[in-house]
Amino acid sequence: MSSQTQQAPTSKTRSAFTITAIILAVIVIAFFLFSSLYADVLWFSQTGYLEVLTTQWIATAVMFAIGFVAMAVPVGVSLLVAFRARPIYAKLNAQLEGYQQVVEPLRKLAMIGIPILLGVFGGVSSASAWPVALQWLNRSSFGTTDPQFGLDISFYFYELPMYHSIVGYASAVLILSFLGALATSYLYGALSVNGREVRISRSARVQLAITAGIFFALQAVSIWLDQYTTLYSTSQGFLQTGASYTEANATIPGRAILAGIAAIVAILFIVTAIIGRWRLPMIGTALLLISGLVVGNLYPWIVQRFQVDPNARTYESEYIDRSIEATRDAYGIADVEEIPYSASTDAESGALREDATTTANIRILDPAIAPQAFAQLEQFKQYYQFGSYLDVDRYEIDGEIQDTVIAVRELNQSGLGEAQSWYNNAVVYTHGYGVVAAFGNQRAADGQPVFLESGIPSTGDLGDYEPRVYFGEDSPDYSIVGAPEGADDIELDYPSGGEDSEQNATTTFEGDGGPVLDNIFKKLVYAVKFQSEQIFLASDVTDESQILYDREPLERVAKVAPYLTLDSDVYPAIVDDRIVWIVDGYTTGANYPYSQVEQLSSAIADTYTPAPQFALDDVNYIRNSVKATVDAYDGSVKLYAWDDEDPVLQTWNKIFPNSLLAQDEMSVELLDHVRYPADLFKVQREILGSFHVTDAGSFYSSDDQWVSPEDPVSGTGSLQPPYYLTMQVPGTDDPAFTLYSTFIPKGTADASRSVLTGYLTANSDAGPDYGKLTLLTLPKQDTVPGPGQVQNSFNTNTIVANQLALLQQGDTEVKLGNLLTLPVGGGLLYVQPVYVQSTSGTQYPLLRKVLVSFGDEIAFEDTLDEALDTLFGGDSGAEAGDGEVPVTPDVPVDPDVPVDPDAPVDPDAPVVTPGDNAALDSALADYKSALADRNAAYAANDLVAAAEADQAMVDAIERAIAATE
């Protein structure tokens, strides 16, 4: 037998093996893709939002098909026409003949393959534009027109993006068609270049000229559309966004002229197709390029430089007014109520009598520090956890509304340590348990939070509710729950024997929370999706099992409402006997004419929300259009149309017609827990820093710009976050759950002044006043300390510093809580809780002291109630929520001598309190007065007065020391 005969079967075997391997690989890849798609179908079907998924798929498929055909057909026709119109007996040089010999065997494949390949790329590109197309098809009118062209705002949101997309895509198609025809004509001799001589056949000339003519016609349309983009683009003049004087009087007319020139060039190319002369379109093209430089760039620069800049305040006034009106409307601040507030700085006795409700609800429990206390006191087991920041809400307790700091006890599987396994992670440890809530305005005698809901099982004032948390912010990637009727419970419910016991209660999930694994195929699909063969093989995965995944509230809402931008602060609430997560959703846009553009993720950055490295989410229109809920037990998602007058939401509601519920379908309990969203408020305060000014001249001069102050506690330079408090805002009739923030003058780091200029509040209670923005404006001639100045006064006050040093004796450290600002007593009251925490062993913060300030006065006591009385002449006129806490007398300290933190404290030392020693009282009063004089002197940069105040402080300290001897 010859070697060739022996090699033949071997070659055939290898070929068969290769083909088989390729087929199997294709099958495996196809199954992986199918598994992902089918899992999506199961998930959306279970949640009740399958129509959202199918609408996206259908729209994507249709747009892909349109893009594919729109690219493949013109390119294919262009190649075919160029080939069929080639000269039959063209004389080719040797090089072209060589190219033809290489290309000709693949010509038919190329004539089909190239258009198909380009069509696939074009289809993928157009498929991603399905939101643009669907919004255009379902557009809703804004009912407001722009001041330049008089067009409805919807034109800029829906029509202009669609027209630009069509023109841009068609231009790309024509360029590729032109290049394909050019290459084919050259390859087959219809186009030849011999030195400086170019020869082109009639058929090639007609095809190329017509293609170029259509291309320039499209450019004319594109340039014409570019007139409208100036209304939401960066301006050459003073405005950040929108057409200023130069754009309105030079750029826009210039683009109209350029569009006309481009149209003429297009006509000249059509003429060339007929008469065969290329000189006219070439001259026209050159004229278009030169005109683009002169009319499009040079002329606007001349107008701006020599006409506008010397008289900018006058020329830009009309356009600044446009920007102010549009920006305030687009960000929902047009109706902000401004109230002059002449803040008093004198702490008079009984000043808080008319603010009793606000005073009683001052929150002294810091949600950023409390998590450590919650974890130590309420975590119970290592496999539970609380969030890094707790949430602030309000509940009716004993007939009164109480501000509450609340957290969900979620699952933490990493706490299992070596006990982690697929079985434990997926089947046993499946959910968290219960909420923990504490009064925001109370503290225990030892400084611990006063819980109104705690323990396992949960007990307290929030009533009976479903405590199991299968869906939360820190839930596992997936869990498999449910079991046949009569089967043993295997899901760990909660530790039933106390913190140190290993006894556990178990349960079986009985809700409808995820796709049911009722056949082998579904189990295989999810085994592939989560890359775990145990899902397919484990005996505890039965036909009644459900698989829970995509469990974070933000993730679930984002999947069923892909058109929403979601608030970063999701919070829990007990609603209708269930734990639900409440999510605020925004509709946004970046094409609102004349509205200033903000980077959303940068605008919301503060101590609690980190700033992004790269912000790519520009917006200049935002509405809190949707309130969403996610049930913590079964994961059900409900979307409520909170702002049904929002035209953007109306458009999306047409696209997904069955996904939104009406606002009146929200239960009373749910309405009781809605809040004004923090992210929206932060964006609005950023805008109001400049746009509280409505006079164009003052706006241009930038003589009254504000910013939010830095957080004086964090020390990171981040902005102070807004805080939720129940208060009665000056100018309103009743107290309300309110979100507030403060303003200080805008300035550079060297020239910034932390004095209050404004105080912004938003009503968060559902009802006719929900979302009402109130801006308290402080007189410019008065100096009211801002958060930075107050924190500096706290830190530099010698008496406070020595008391803090006493608190830091031994293995303890002091943590300063959030610095709150409240408009009460005719002025502004600052409140800051002071926590003490061990530096070794068991560590969690205990609330020991409260710092308060009003004007230049400071008080530092064990309780807020006592501190307010001390601050306001012995009687504040109102009671704080911690008035029942017993007060521990202070140990006297020498304010001039630093305290040794390691020195032992003598419990039998005599106690000196105000009123026991008249000389000491007088000295301390003089010290406070001198300290205020020194701060005022430094603020005014009067070094002489500061030195005199320093000497007065020294004299007062010496008299105080003498009085205590």
PDB file of C-alpha atoms in Angstrom, residues 683-795:
ATOM      1  CA  VAL A 683     -28.401  69.644  41.265  1.00  0.00           C
ATOM      2  CA  GLN A 684     -30.896  72.413  41.981  1.00  0.00           C
ATOM      3  CA  ARG A 685     -28.744  73.975  44.692  1.00  0.00           C
ATOM      4  CA  GLU A 686     -25.810  73.923  42.265  1.00  0.00           C
ATOM      5  CA  ILE A 687     -27.883  75.807  39.703  1.00  0.00           C
ATOM      6  CA  LEU A 688     -29.373  78.214  42.223  1.00  0.00           C
ATOM      7  CA  GLY A 689     -25.886  79.216  43.316  1.00  0.00           C
ATOM      8  CA  SER A 690     -25.812  81.368  40.164  1.00  0.00           C
ATOM      9  CA  PHE A 691     -29.396  81.446  38.955  1.00  0.00           C
ATOM     10  CA  HIS A 692     -30.962  82.853  42.112  1.00  0.00           C
ATOM     11  CA  VAL A 693     -29.916  86.083  40.385  1.00  0.00           C
ATOM     12  CA  THR A 694     -32.577  87.070  37.847  1.00  0.00           C
ATOM     13  CA  ASP A 695     -31.191  90.452  36.794  1.00  0.00           C
ATOM     14  CA  ALA A 696     -29.083  90.166  33.640  1.00  0.00           C
ATOM     15  CA  GLY A 697     -26.683  92.936  34.665  1.00  0.00           C
ATOM     16  CA  SER A 698     -25.982  91.472  38.072  1.00  0.00           C
ATOM     17  CA  PHE A 699     -25.699  87.990  36.561  1.00  0.00           C
ATOM     18  CA  TYR A 700     -23.117  89.227  34.057  1.00  0.00           C
ATOM     19  CA  SER A 701     -21.114  90.950  36.792  1.00  0.00           C
ATOM     20  CA  SER A 702     -21.132  87.735  38.866  1.00  0.00           C
ATOM     21  CA  ASP A 703     -21.357  89.916  41.961  1.00  0.00           C
ATOM     22  CA  ASP A 704     -23.659  87.608  43.928  1.00  0.00           C
ATOM     23  CA  GLN A 705     -22.685  84.017  43.182  1.00  0.00           C
ATOM     24  CA  TRP A 706     -23.082  81.390  45.868  1.00  0.00           C
ATOM     25  CA  VAL A 707     -21.793  77.871  46.453  1.00  0.00           C
ATOM     26  CA  SER A 708     -22.564  75.110  48.885  1.00  0.00           C
ATOM     27  CA  PRO A 709     -20.020  75.065  51.714  1.00  0.00           C
ATOM     28  CA  GLU A 710     -17.480  72.340  52.219  1.00  0.00           C
ATOM     29  CA  ASP A 711     -18.339  69.777  54.844  1.00  0.00           C
ATOM     30  CA  PRO A 712     -16.509  71.098  57.921  1.00  0.00           C
ATOM     31  CA  VAL A 713     -16.452  67.645  59.493  1.00  0.00           C
ATOM     32  CA  SER A 714     -15.124  65.395  56.716  1.00  0.00           C
ATOM     33  CA  GLY A 715     -11.860  67.265  56.121  1.00  0.00           C
ATOM     34  CA  THR A 716     -11.774  66.004  52.528  1.00  0.00           C
ATOM     35  CA  GLY A 717     -12.834  69.214  50.822  1.00  0.00           C
ATOM     36  CA  SER A 718     -16.087  67.630  49.651  1.00  0.00           C
ATOM     37  CA  LEU A 719     -19.343  69.554  49.808  1.00  0.00           C
ATOM     38  CA  GLN A 720     -21.606  69.355  52.824  1.00  0.00           C
ATOM     39  CA  PRO A 721     -24.525  67.060  51.970  1.00  0.00           C
ATOM     40  CA  PRO A 722     -28.120  68.239  52.360  1.00  0.00           C
ATOM     41  CA  TYR A 723     -29.899  66.927  55.452  1.00  0.00           C
ATOM     42  CA  TYR A 724     -33.462  65.806  56.158  1.00  0.00           C
ATOM     43  CA  LEU A 725     -35.112  67.364  59.215  1.00  0.00           C
ATOM     44  CA  THR A 726     -38.635  68.033  60.366  1.00  0.00           C
ATOM     45  CA  MET A 727     -38.865  71.795  60.714  1.00  0.00           C
ATOM     46  CA  GLN A 728     -41.130  74.764  60.176  1.00  0.00           C
ATOM     47  CA  VAL A 729     -39.416  76.899  57.576  1.00  0.00           C
ATOM     48  CA  PRO A 730     -39.861  80.658  58.072  1.00  0.00           C
ATOM     49  CA  GLY A 731     -42.661  81.865  55.840  1.00  0.00           C
ATOM     50  CA  THR A 732     -44.602  78.577  56.027  1.00  0.00           C
ATOM     51  CA  ASP A 733     -47.622  77.739  58.159  1.00  0.00           C
ATOM     52  CA  ASP A 734     -46.802  74.232  59.368  1.00  0.00           C
ATOM     53  CA  PRO A 735     -43.777  72.034  60.087  1.00  0.00           C
ATOM     54  CA  ALA A 736     -42.839  69.515  57.397  1.00  0.00           C
ATOM     55  CA  PHE A 737     -40.251  66.871  56.683  1.00  0.00           C
ATOM     56  CA  THR A 738     -37.710  69.039  54.917  1.00  0.00           C
ATOM     57  CA  LEU A 739     -34.496  68.725  52.956  1.00  0.00           C
ATOM     58  CA  TYR A 740     -32.175  71.696  53.362  1.00  0.00           C
ATOM     59  CA  SER A 741     -28.797  73.082  52.343  1.00  0.00           C
ATOM     60  CA  THR A 742     -26.917  76.317  52.917  1.00  0.00           C
ATOM     61  CA  PHE A 743     -25.050  78.786  50.695  1.00  0.00           C
ATOM     62  CA  ILE A 744     -21.915  80.864  51.190  1.00  0.00           C
ATOM     63  CA  PRO A 745     -20.340  83.392  48.789  1.00  0.00           C
ATOM     64  CA  LYS A 746     -18.437  81.904  45.882  1.00  0.00           C
ATOM     65  CA  GLY A 747     -14.740  82.694  45.919  1.00  0.00           C
ATOM     66  CA  THR A 748     -11.291  81.261  45.467  1.00  0.00           C
ATOM     67  CA  ALA A 749      -9.625  79.257  48.206  1.00  0.00           C
ATOM     68  CA  ASP A 750      -7.690  82.326  49.343  1.00  0.00           C
ATOM     69  CA  ALA A 751     -10.646  84.679  49.228  1.00  0.00           C
ATOM     70  CA  SER A 752     -13.542  82.467  50.340  1.00  0.00           C
ATOM     71  CA  ARG A 753     -15.693  83.580  53.277  1.00  0.00           C
ATOM     72  CA  SER A 754     -17.805  81.094  55.183  1.00  0.00           C
ATOM     73  CA  VAL A 755     -20.682  83.449  55.932  1.00  0.00           C
ATOM     74  CA  LEU A 756     -24.240  82.459  55.139  1.00  0.00           C
ATOM     75  CA  THR A 757     -25.918  84.069  52.156  1.00  0.00           C
ATOM     76  CA  GLY A 758     -28.821  81.708  51.635  1.00  0.00           C
ATOM     77  CA  TYR A 759     -30.712  78.741  53.049  1.00  0.00           C
ATOM     78  CA  LEU A 760     -32.563  76.451  50.627  1.00  0.00           C
ATOM     79  CA  THR A 761     -35.304  74.039  51.667  1.00  0.00           C
ATOM     80  CA  ALA A 762     -37.564  71.564  49.877  1.00  0.00           C
ATOM     81  CA  ASN A 763     -40.818  70.284  51.347  1.00  0.00           C
ATOM     82  CA  SER A 764     -40.727  66.471  51.337  1.00  0.00           C
ATOM     83  CA  ASP A 765     -44.221  65.687  52.560  1.00  0.00           C
ATOM     84  CA  ALA A 766     -46.617  64.370  49.931  1.00  0.00           C
ATOM     85  CA  GLY A 767     -49.402  66.846  49.318  1.00  0.00           C
ATOM     86  CA  PRO A 768     -50.006  70.212  47.677  1.00  0.00           C
ATOM     87  CA  ASP A 769     -46.739  71.648  49.052  1.00  0.00           C
ATOM     88  CA  TYR A 770     -44.553  68.704  48.084  1.00  0.00           C
ATOM     89  CA  GLY A 771     -41.443  69.904  46.297  1.00  0.00           C
ATOM     90  CA  LYS A 772     -41.987  73.540  47.258  1.00  0.00           C
ATOM     91  CA  LEU A 773     -38.594  75.209  47.224  1.00  0.00           C
ATOM     92  CA  THR A 774     -38.035  78.027  49.691  1.00  0.00           C
ATOM     93  CA  LEU A 775     -34.901  80.148  49.581  1.00  0.00           C
ATOM     94  CA  LEU A 776     -34.151  82.256  52.627  1.00  0.00           C
ATOM     95  CA  THR A 777     -31.913  85.098  51.511  1.00  0.00           C
ATOM     96  CA  LEU A 778     -29.789  86.749  54.180  1.00  0.00           C
ATOM     97  CA  PRO A 779     -28.935  90.468  54.125  1.00  0.00           C
ATOM     98  CA  LYS A 780     -25.613  91.205  52.458  1.00  0.00           C
ATOM     99  CA  GLN A 781     -24.697  93.806  55.057  1.00  0.00           C
ATOM    100  CA  ASP A 782     -24.963  91.362  57.973  1.00  0.00           C
ATOM    101  CA  THR A 783     -22.407  88.688  58.779  1.00  0.00           C
ATOM    102  CA  VAL A 784     -24.008  85.429  59.820  1.00  0.00           C
ATOM    103  CA  PRO A 785     -21.444  82.657  60.443  1.00  0.00           C
ATOM    104  CA  GLY A 786     -21.475  79.778  57.980  1.00  0.00           C
ATOM    105  CA  PRO A 787     -20.703  76.114  58.760  1.00  0.00           C
ATOM    106  CA  GLY A 788     -16.968  76.598  58.273  1.00  0.00           C
ATOM    107  CA  GLN A 789     -16.772  79.543  60.676  1.00  0.00           C
ATOM    108  CA  VAL A 790     -18.918  77.797  63.255  1.00  0.00           C
ATOM    109  CA  GLN A 791     -16.833  74.634  63.098  1.00  0.00           C
ATOM    110  CA  ASN A 792     -13.703  76.758  63.476  1.00  0.00           C
ATOM    111  CA  SER A 793     -15.241  78.441  66.535  1.00  0.00           C
ATOM    112  CA  PHE A 794     -16.029  75.037  68.019  1.00  0.00           C
ATOM    113  CA  ASN A 795     -12.520  73.746  67.345  1.00  0.00           C
TER     114      ASN A 795
END
